[in-house]
Amino acid sequence: MYIMRNIPTWFSIFLTHFILWPYISMNVLNIPTQEIKLVNHVRVKRGWSWEPLHVTEEQEVKQPMYVGQLKTDSDGHDGSIKYILFGDGAGKIFVMNEYSGKISVLKKLDREEKPFYTLRAQAVNRFTGVPVEAESEFVIKVLDINDNEPKFINEPYIAEVPEMSPKGKYVTQVIATDKDDSTNGNNARLVYSILQGQPQFSIEIKSGIIRVASQIDRETKDQYDVIVQAKDMIGNAGALSTITTVIINVLDVNDNAPKFQQKSYEMSIIESATVGEIVGAVLADDIDIGKNAEMTYSIEERGDYNMFNISTDSLTQEGIITLNKLVDFESRSRRYNIQVRAENKYKPELFDTATIRIYVVDVDEPPVFLEKEYFMKITENATIGSYVGSVTAKDPDSTDAMIRYGILHKYSRSFEIYPNNGSIFTIKSLDREADIWHNITVTATEAKNPAYVSNVRVYIRVMDVNDNAPQFQNVPDIYVCEKSRIQQHVHTVTAVDKDEPKLSHSFSFSQPPEELSNANFTITDNGDNTANILTAQDGYSSRDDPLFYLTVIISDNGTPSLSSTSTLTIKVCDCGIDNNTESCGKGGFLFNFMNSGALIAISVFILLILVLALLVHVRCQKNHTILSEKGEDLKENIVKYDDEGGGEEDTEAFDITGLRHHTVMRERKTKRPIRTDIQSMYRLSLGLGPDVALFREFLSEKLEEANTEANVLPLDYLHCYAFEGTGSSSGSLSSLSLSETIVF
């Protein structure tokens, strides 16, 4: 039974060995190929064969759908050939029947996602696994259907075109793409058309280039929204389409002239207006925009053209008319006529004109000073009430009202003014060295109308007089060496003077006549506002005479001439071997002074202070010991009677002699240890007394001890313990000493 069931299998093995025997014998026996060819005169040509393989996209696949078949010529349809599929999607997207070689697809495909699949097939002997055919590669193509609409790229589309452009001028280009197959069929072949934007614009049907179709004017419309459609399948039935909007901005061209809003204007200006004051403004319209609308204004040489100016405001494009000359209602014409021209800034041939009439308005004007500002001078030694100068103002109106003058005392109170005539005079003494200039403000007011006030600045310069004597300038410490020789240079001094002019000051230096005979130093005038100090003897001693004083008289060349007397201090210094005074300023004088005995005196003084402090310390320690011993003995013996008594009556009623001579004393007991938690008297004296609870406990213990003791003093006696307590900043007020026992 077993042999009968496996007859087909054995037959297949035998047949395979029979077929492959020439190859096996060639490899094993190394028989040359040429010899085999001689034996096998006829070869059977075998190979793969298949029909074109393709799948249409977007097909719904509910069960495996047949695609095509692969087979080999060696297939005898006896089931001995096994077909195997490899590659893209094998087993997941495509499957192959291993017996027939038929290929099926398992799910819906999308060409736009993957347009083809590359697979490999192999035919092997089902029993031996030996390849029957060499592995072959093939492609399954996904066929396209029109399932994608066109899409515009590079959106949004914004373009510009100048107005008045000629017909056919290029504007922009729109481009759409289609994901469908552009190599096969018309699914991706697009055509363009304009749905909105005609007749101003047109589009090329294949390229999508938009051009100007008719003349456009920006002043009529400055922006167009052109709607463009893209349709696939060359616009045939079933085509898909999409639209986009192209915003086309029309650029301005300078083709319009300015136009005044009206041909004539009327304006007015008050007669008190100053030069440069604005009279009014005019505006010409230009329907162009940007730079094309910029314009300039000018006054044509007609009428009163020189009385006014006109300028162009670059922001508002207005013509600003300003006053060029002063106008006066009382003395000149009360109306002026000018003609204004507005022309395009870049095309002067585009212009317009307008006439302007300007009327002068009469006003009550404030007083006017004859000068814009005043400059005056006065010497610093002028007496109070001296005349400085005058200011004058007039009423510009025909009424010629009376003027009153005044000073705004804000910065200076050294001057006053006569209200009727404007004369300025001093009310305080002046000092040029304190204030060279005085700036005051003078007011002019109409007497009948105080509301009209004018101001003017008055600058008063205080002129210098020679009232300051010269003084030494920055005199440092002056040193002379002990080994100096006669007529040796010691120091050079100079002087300053607060008076003017500083550049022409001339100072002279001298000594008082009474010091010339016994002078230790002399001074020599150099004639250039400096003087040299020279030695008048050979050698100096820092121990005998450490300091010298030199009196110097400094005089100026003013009128009258002023002088000052100053005393210079010259210190003697041991300059060392080099005989140089540079080291003297770094403590040389102090060193010399200390060598002269001051160091010994200071040392003796410090020693006396130390000895005195030691004696005081010893005395304090001794007194403290005596008081401590007495206090220990008398701490429980001092008593105090706690009844004020009644004077003589009390003496008669009670005999105190017994108390004086027969004082009952308690038996001395063993001394109890002092509690460490009770604070020291030193601490209590500082106001840092013990805790209240501890103090109360201490008193309770002493009271209990007195009540329980048999040999105690009478109840009308009160023990006074050496515990003062705290609370009094003045200390104890008792006049009793601790060494006495007081009985009342």
PDB file of N, CA, C and O in Angstrom, residues 511-564:
ATOM      1  N   GLN A 511      59.691 143.380  50.423  1.00  0.00           N
ATOM      2  CA  GLN A 511      59.629 143.121  51.858  1.00  0.00           C
ATOM      3  C   GLN A 511      59.447 144.434  52.604  1.00  0.00           C
ATOM      4  O   GLN A 511      59.854 145.502  52.127  1.00  0.00           O
ATOM      5  N   PRO A 512      58.825 144.370  53.789  1.00  0.00           N
ATOM      6  CA  PRO A 512      58.718 145.593  54.594  1.00  0.00           C
ATOM      7  C   PRO A 512      60.110 146.136  54.934  1.00  0.00           C
ATOM      8  O   PRO A 512      61.040 145.350  55.168  1.00  0.00           O
ATOM      9  N   PRO A 513      60.287 147.455  54.955  1.00  0.00           N
ATOM     10  CA  PRO A 513      61.620 148.029  55.226  1.00  0.00           C
ATOM     11  C   PRO A 513      62.184 147.599  56.578  1.00  0.00           C
ATOM     12  O   PRO A 513      63.391 147.407  56.717  1.00  0.00           O
ATOM     13  N   GLU A 514      61.336 147.417  57.571  1.00  0.00           N
ATOM     14  CA  GLU A 514      61.834 147.095  58.896  1.00  0.00           C
ATOM     15  C   GLU A 514      62.397 145.674  58.985  1.00  0.00           C
ATOM     16  O   GLU A 514      63.094 145.338  59.954  1.00  0.00           O
ATOM     17  N   GLU A 515      62.129 144.818  57.999  1.00  0.00           N
ATOM     18  CA  GLU A 515      62.630 143.449  58.043  1.00  0.00           C
ATOM     19  C   GLU A 515      63.843 143.246  57.159  1.00  0.00           C
ATOM     20  O   GLU A 515      64.410 142.152  57.131  1.00  0.00           O
ATOM     21  N   LEU A 516      64.248 144.282  56.439  1.00  0.00           N
ATOM     22  CA  LEU A 516      65.368 144.099  55.522  1.00  0.00           C
ATOM     23  C   LEU A 516      66.687 143.933  56.264  1.00  0.00           C
ATOM     24  O   LEU A 516      67.609 143.245  55.807  1.00  0.00           O
ATOM     25  N   SER A 517      66.825 144.585  57.449  1.00  0.00           N
ATOM     26  CA  SER A 517      68.113 144.577  58.147  1.00  0.00           C
ATOM     27  C   SER A 517      68.418 143.228  58.795  1.00  0.00           C
ATOM     28  O   SER A 517      69.561 142.783  58.819  1.00  0.00           O
ATOM     29  N   ASN A 518      67.422 142.576  59.370  1.00  0.00           N
ATOM     30  CA  ASN A 518      67.668 141.312  60.073  1.00  0.00           C
ATOM     31  C   ASN A 518      66.908 140.150  59.440  1.00  0.00           C
ATOM     32  O   ASN A 518      66.450 139.255  60.133  1.00  0.00           O
ATOM     33  N   ALA A 519      66.778 140.208  58.147  1.00  0.00           N
ATOM     34  CA  ALA A 519      66.031 139.149  57.467  1.00  0.00           C
ATOM     35  C   ALA A 519      66.873 137.895  57.325  1.00  0.00           C
ATOM     36  O   ALA A 519      68.066 137.957  57.058  1.00  0.00           O
ATOM     37  N   ASN A 520      66.224 136.747  57.531  1.00  0.00           N
ATOM     38  CA  ASN A 520      66.875 135.464  57.290  1.00  0.00           C
ATOM     39  C   ASN A 520      66.728 135.020  55.845  1.00  0.00           C
ATOM     40  O   ASN A 520      67.436 134.126  55.387  1.00  0.00           O
ATOM     41  N   PHE A 521      65.752 135.645  55.164  1.00  0.00           N
ATOM     42  CA  PHE A 521      65.514 135.344  53.763  1.00  0.00           C
ATOM     43  C   PHE A 521      65.211 136.650  53.045  1.00  0.00           C
ATOM     44  O   PHE A 521      64.756 137.631  53.656  1.00  0.00           O
ATOM     45  N   THR A 522      65.445 136.681  51.762  1.00  0.00           N
ATOM     46  CA  THR A 522      65.124 137.840  50.932  1.00  0.00           C
ATOM     47  C   THR A 522      64.266 137.378  49.768  1.00  0.00           C
ATOM     48  O   THR A 522      64.255 136.200  49.393  1.00  0.00           O
ATOM     49  N   ILE A 523      63.534 138.326  49.170  1.00  0.00           N
ATOM     50  CA  ILE A 523      62.686 138.021  48.020  1.00  0.00           C
ATOM     51  C   ILE A 523      63.109 138.911  46.864  1.00  0.00           C
ATOM     52  O   ILE A 523      63.349 140.109  47.030  1.00  0.00           O
ATOM     53  N   THR A 524      63.221 138.349  45.699  1.00  0.00           N
ATOM     54  CA  THR A 524      63.673 139.050  44.500  1.00  0.00           C
ATOM     55  C   THR A 524      62.571 139.015  43.454  1.00  0.00           C
ATOM     56  O   THR A 524      62.089 137.931  43.087  1.00  0.00           O
ATOM     57  N   ASP A 525      62.119 140.188  43.002  1.00  0.00           N
ATOM     58  CA  ASP A 525      61.077 140.288  41.979  1.00  0.00           C
ATOM     59  C   ASP A 525      61.684 139.936  40.625  1.00  0.00           C
ATOM     60  O   ASP A 525      62.677 140.522  40.196  1.00  0.00           O
ATOM     61  N   ASN A 526      61.070 139.001  39.901  1.00  0.00           N
ATOM     62  CA  ASN A 526      61.563 138.581  38.596  1.00  0.00           C
ATOM     63  C   ASN A 526      61.019 139.416  37.453  1.00  0.00           C
ATOM     64  O   ASN A 526      61.447 139.238  36.303  1.00  0.00           O
ATOM     65  N   GLY A 527      60.052 140.293  37.719  1.00  0.00           N
ATOM     66  CA  GLY A 527      59.499 141.148  36.675  1.00  0.00           C
ATOM     67  C   GLY A 527      58.493 140.454  35.775  1.00  0.00           C
ATOM     68  O   GLY A 527      58.033 141.037  34.785  1.00  0.00           O
ATOM     69  N   ASP A 528      58.131 139.232  36.045  1.00  0.00           N
ATOM     70  CA  ASP A 528      57.142 138.501  35.231  1.00  0.00           C
ATOM     71  C   ASP A 528      56.020 137.959  36.102  1.00  0.00           C
ATOM     72  O   ASP A 528      55.496 136.871  35.868  1.00  0.00           O
ATOM     73  N   ASN A 529      55.655 138.731  37.123  1.00  0.00           N
ATOM     74  CA  ASN A 529      54.600 138.361  38.070  1.00  0.00           C
ATOM     75  C   ASN A 529      55.005 137.177  38.944  1.00  0.00           C
ATOM     76  O   ASN A 529      54.154 136.505  39.524  1.00  0.00           O
ATOM     77  N   THR A 530      56.315 136.916  39.051  1.00  0.00           N
ATOM     78  CA  THR A 530      56.819 135.900  39.963  1.00  0.00           C
ATOM     79  C   THR A 530      57.970 136.494  40.753  1.00  0.00           C
ATOM     80  O   THR A 530      58.554 137.519  40.366  1.00  0.00           O
ATOM     81  N   ALA A 531      58.312 135.838  41.885  1.00  0.00           N
ATOM     82  CA  ALA A 531      59.425 136.289  42.718  1.00  0.00           C
ATOM     83  C   ALA A 531      60.117 135.074  43.301  1.00  0.00           C
ATOM     84  O   ALA A 531      59.471 134.039  43.572  1.00  0.00           O
ATOM     85  N   ASN A 532      61.422 135.206  43.510  1.00  0.00           N
ATOM     86  CA  ASN A 532      62.221 134.127  44.064  1.00  0.00           C
ATOM     87  C   ASN A 532      62.550 134.419  45.519  1.00  0.00           C
ATOM     88  O   ASN A 532      62.903 135.552  45.881  1.00  0.00           O
ATOM     89  N   ILE A 533      62.446 133.403  46.351  1.00  0.00           N
ATOM     90  CA  ILE A 533      62.846 133.499  47.757  1.00  0.00           C
ATOM     91  C   ILE A 533      64.268 132.953  47.856  1.00  0.00           C
ATOM     92  O   ILE A 533      64.537 131.814  47.445  1.00  0.00           O
ATOM     93  N   LEU A 534      65.184 133.760  48.410  1.00  0.00           N
ATOM     94  CA  LEU A 534      66.589 133.393  48.511  1.00  0.00           C
ATOM     95  C   LEU A 534      67.006 133.380  49.975  1.00  0.00           C
ATOM     96  O   LEU A 534      66.436 134.091  50.819  1.00  0.00           O
ATOM     97  N   THR A 535      68.016 132.571  50.278  1.00  0.00           N
ATOM     98  CA  THR A 535      68.538 132.537  51.644  1.00  0.00           C
ATOM     99  C   THR A 535      69.402 133.768  51.888  1.00  0.00           C
ATOM    100  O   THR A 535      70.066 134.292  50.982  1.00  0.00           O
ATOM    101  N   ALA A 536      69.390 134.237  53.153  1.00  0.00           N
ATOM    102  CA  ALA A 536      70.185 135.413  53.526  1.00  0.00           C
ATOM    103  C   ALA A 536      71.309 135.057  54.491  1.00  0.00           C
ATOM    104  O   ALA A 536      71.946 135.948  55.061  1.00  0.00           O
ATOM    105  N   GLN A 537      71.581 133.787  54.686  1.00  0.00           N
ATOM    106  CA  GLN A 537      72.656 133.384  55.580  1.00  0.00           C
ATOM    107  C   GLN A 537      73.133 131.996  55.177  1.00  0.00           C
ATOM    108  O   GLN A 537      72.499 131.307  54.370  1.00  0.00           O
ATOM    109  N   ASP A 538      74.204 131.575  55.794  1.00  0.00           N
ATOM    110  CA  ASP A 538      74.751 130.251  55.546  1.00  0.00           C
ATOM    111  C   ASP A 538      74.302 129.314  56.654  1.00  0.00           C
ATOM    112  O   ASP A 538      74.654 129.512  57.825  1.00  0.00           O
ATOM    113  N   GLY A 539      73.564 128.315  56.320  1.00  0.00           N
ATOM    114  CA  GLY A 539      73.187 127.269  57.252  1.00  0.00           C
ATOM    115  C   GLY A 539      72.030 127.639  58.163  1.00  0.00           C
ATOM    116  O   GLY A 539      71.859 128.802  58.549  1.00  0.00           O
ATOM    117  N   TYR A 540      71.200 126.592  58.493  1.00  0.00           N
ATOM    118  CA  TYR A 540      70.055 126.741  59.392  1.00  0.00           C
ATOM    119  C   TYR A 540      70.009 125.519  60.278  1.00  0.00           C
ATOM    120  O   TYR A 540      70.589 124.473  59.964  1.00  0.00           O
ATOM    121  N   SER A 541      69.326 125.652  61.414  1.00  0.00           N
ATOM    122  CA  SER A 541      69.244 124.556  62.372  1.00  0.00           C
ATOM    123  C   SER A 541      67.775 124.243  62.643  1.00  0.00           C
ATOM    124  O   SER A 541      67.024 125.124  63.068  1.00  0.00           O
ATOM    125  N   SER A 542      67.385 122.986  62.396  1.00  0.00           N
ATOM    126  CA  SER A 542      65.993 122.592  62.633  1.00  0.00           C
ATOM    127  C   SER A 542      65.702 122.449  64.122  1.00  0.00           C
ATOM    128  O   SER A 542      64.535 122.484  64.517  1.00  0.00           O
ATOM    129  N   ARG A 543      66.735 122.298  64.958  1.00  0.00           N
ATOM    130  CA  ARG A 543      66.497 122.202  66.393  1.00  0.00           C
ATOM    131  C   ARG A 543      66.379 123.574  67.034  1.00  0.00           C
ATOM    132  O   ARG A 543      65.518 123.813  67.872  1.00  0.00           O
ATOM    133  N   ASP A 544      67.232 124.467  66.637  1.00  0.00           N
ATOM    134  CA  ASP A 544      67.197 125.803  67.250  1.00  0.00           C
ATOM    135  C   ASP A 544      66.046 126.638  66.682  1.00  0.00           C
ATOM    136  O   ASP A 544      65.264 127.234  67.440  1.00  0.00           O
ATOM    137  N   ASP A 545      65.950 126.707  65.372  1.00  0.00           N
ATOM    138  CA  ASP A 545      64.896 127.510  64.736  1.00  0.00           C
ATOM    139  C   ASP A 545      64.269 126.677  63.611  1.00  0.00           C
ATOM    140  O   ASP A 545      64.698 126.735  62.452  1.00  0.00           O
ATOM    141  N   PRO A 546      63.257 125.869  63.955  1.00  0.00           N
ATOM    142  CA  PRO A 546      62.665 125.013  62.906  1.00  0.00           C
ATOM    143  C   PRO A 546      61.792 125.785  61.925  1.00  0.00           C
ATOM    144  O   PRO A 546      61.546 125.306  60.830  1.00  0.00           O
ATOM    145  N   LEU A 547      61.295 126.951  62.320  1.00  0.00           N
ATOM    146  CA  LEU A 547      60.384 127.715  61.463  1.00  0.00           C
ATOM    147  C   LEU A 547      60.882 129.137  61.314  1.00  0.00           C
ATOM    148  O   LEU A 547      61.391 129.753  62.269  1.00  0.00           O
ATOM    149  N   PHE A 548      60.679 129.711  60.101  1.00  0.00           N
ATOM    150  CA  PHE A 548      60.954 131.114  59.823  1.00  0.00           C
ATOM    151  C   PHE A 548      59.743 131.710  59.106  1.00  0.00           C
ATOM    152  O   PHE A 548      59.020 131.002  58.380  1.00  0.00           O
ATOM    153  N   TYR A 549      59.541 132.977  59.311  1.00  0.00           N
ATOM    154  CA  TYR A 549      58.398 133.671  58.711  1.00  0.00           C
ATOM    155  C   TYR A 549      58.921 134.817  57.852  1.00  0.00           C
ATOM    156  O   TYR A 549      59.731 135.629  58.307  1.00  0.00           O
ATOM    157  N   LEU A 550      58.420 134.867  56.612  1.00  0.00           N
ATOM    158  CA  LEU A 550      58.847 135.887  55.657  1.00  0.00           C
ATOM    159  C   LEU A 550      57.636 136.709  55.248  1.00  0.00           C
ATOM    160  O   LEU A 550      56.647 136.173  54.717  1.00  0.00           O
ATOM    161  N   THR A 551      57.686 138.008  55.501  1.00  0.00           N
ATOM    162  CA  THR A 551      56.593 138.918  55.157  1.00  0.00           C
ATOM    163  C   THR A 551      56.848 139.486  53.765  1.00  0.00           C
ATOM    164  O   THR A 551      57.930 140.014  53.485  1.00  0.00           O
ATOM    165  N   VAL A 552      55.822 139.375  52.899  1.00  0.00           N
ATOM    166  CA  VAL A 552      55.948 139.806  51.509  1.00  0.00           C
ATOM    167  C   VAL A 552      54.808 140.754  51.192  1.00  0.00           C
ATOM    168  O   VAL A 552      53.638 140.500  51.539  1.00  0.00           O
ATOM    169  N   ILE A 553      55.139 141.859  50.509  1.00  0.00           N
ATOM    170  CA  ILE A 553      54.140 142.832  50.053  1.00  0.00           C
ATOM    171  C   ILE A 553      53.984 142.655  48.546  1.00  0.00           C
ATOM    172  O   ILE A 553      54.955 142.719  47.802  1.00  0.00           O
ATOM    173  N   ILE A 554      52.691 142.435  48.081  1.00  0.00           N
ATOM    174  CA  ILE A 554      52.394 142.269  46.654  1.00  0.00           C
ATOM    175  C   ILE A 554      51.564 143.465  46.212  1.00  0.00           C
ATOM    176  O   ILE A 554      50.529 143.768  46.815  1.00  0.00           O
ATOM    177  N   SER A 555      51.998 144.163  45.170  1.00  0.00           N
ATOM    178  CA  SER A 555      51.300 145.348  44.658  1.00  0.00           C
ATOM    179  C   SER A 555      50.954 145.127  43.193  1.00  0.00           C
ATOM    180  O   SER A 555      51.678 144.443  42.451  1.00  0.00           O
ATOM    181  N   ASP A 556      49.797 145.673  42.739  1.00  0.00           N
ATOM    182  CA  ASP A 556      49.414 145.581  41.330  1.00  0.00           C
ATOM    183  C   ASP A 556      49.653 146.919  40.648  1.00  0.00           C
ATOM    184  O   ASP A 556      50.088 147.898  41.272  1.00  0.00           O
ATOM    185  N   ASN A 557      49.340 146.988  39.357  1.00  0.00           N
ATOM    186  CA  ASN A 557      49.567 148.200  38.578  1.00  0.00           C
ATOM    187  C   ASN A 557      48.270 148.926  38.252  1.00  0.00           C
ATOM    188  O   ASN A 557      48.181 149.667  37.278  1.00  0.00           O
ATOM    189  N   GLY A 558      47.227 148.642  39.052  1.00  0.00           N
ATOM    190  CA  GLY A 558      45.948 149.277  38.798  1.00  0.00           C
ATOM    191  C   GLY A 558      45.931 150.735  39.224  1.00  0.00           C
ATOM    192  O   GLY A 558      46.888 151.273  39.792  1.00  0.00           O
ATOM    193  N   THR A 559      44.791 151.361  38.920  1.00  0.00           N
ATOM    194  CA  THR A 559      44.601 152.758  39.313  1.00  0.00           C
ATOM    195  C   THR A 559      43.331 152.847  40.150  1.00  0.00           C
ATOM    196  O   THR A 559      42.222 152.661  39.630  1.00  0.00           O
ATOM    197  N   PRO A 560      43.467 153.102  41.449  1.00  0.00           N
ATOM    198  CA  PRO A 560      44.738 153.236  42.179  1.00  0.00           C
ATOM    199  C   PRO A 560      45.354 151.865  42.418  1.00  0.00           C
ATOM    200  O   PRO A 560      44.679 150.856  42.377  1.00  0.00           O
ATOM    201  N   SER A 561      46.647 151.854  42.702  1.00  0.00           N
ATOM    202  CA  SER A 561      47.352 150.609  42.942  1.00  0.00           C
ATOM    203  C   SER A 561      46.964 150.047  44.303  1.00  0.00           C
ATOM    204  O   SER A 561      46.880 150.775  45.292  1.00  0.00           O
ATOM    205  N   LEU A 562      46.744 148.711  44.336  1.00  0.00           N
ATOM    206  CA  LEU A 562      46.382 148.033  45.574  1.00  0.00           C
ATOM    207  C   LEU A 562      47.458 147.020  45.898  1.00  0.00           C
ATOM    208  O   LEU A 562      48.106 146.465  45.008  1.00  0.00           O
ATOM    209  N   SER A 563      47.619 146.791  47.197  1.00  0.00           N
ATOM    210  CA  SER A 563      48.629 145.834  47.637  1.00  0.00           C
ATOM    211  C   SER A 563      48.097 145.040  48.810  1.00  0.00           C
ATOM    212  O   SER A 563      47.146 145.456  49.482  1.00  0.00           O
ATOM    213  N   SER A 564      48.753 143.908  49.042  1.00  0.00           N
ATOM    214  CA  SER A 564      48.392 143.058  50.173  1.00  0.00           C
ATOM    215  C   SER A 564      49.674 142.543  50.806  1.00  0.00           C
ATOM    216  O   SER A 564      50.710 142.426  50.150  1.00  0.00           O
TER     217      SER A 564
END
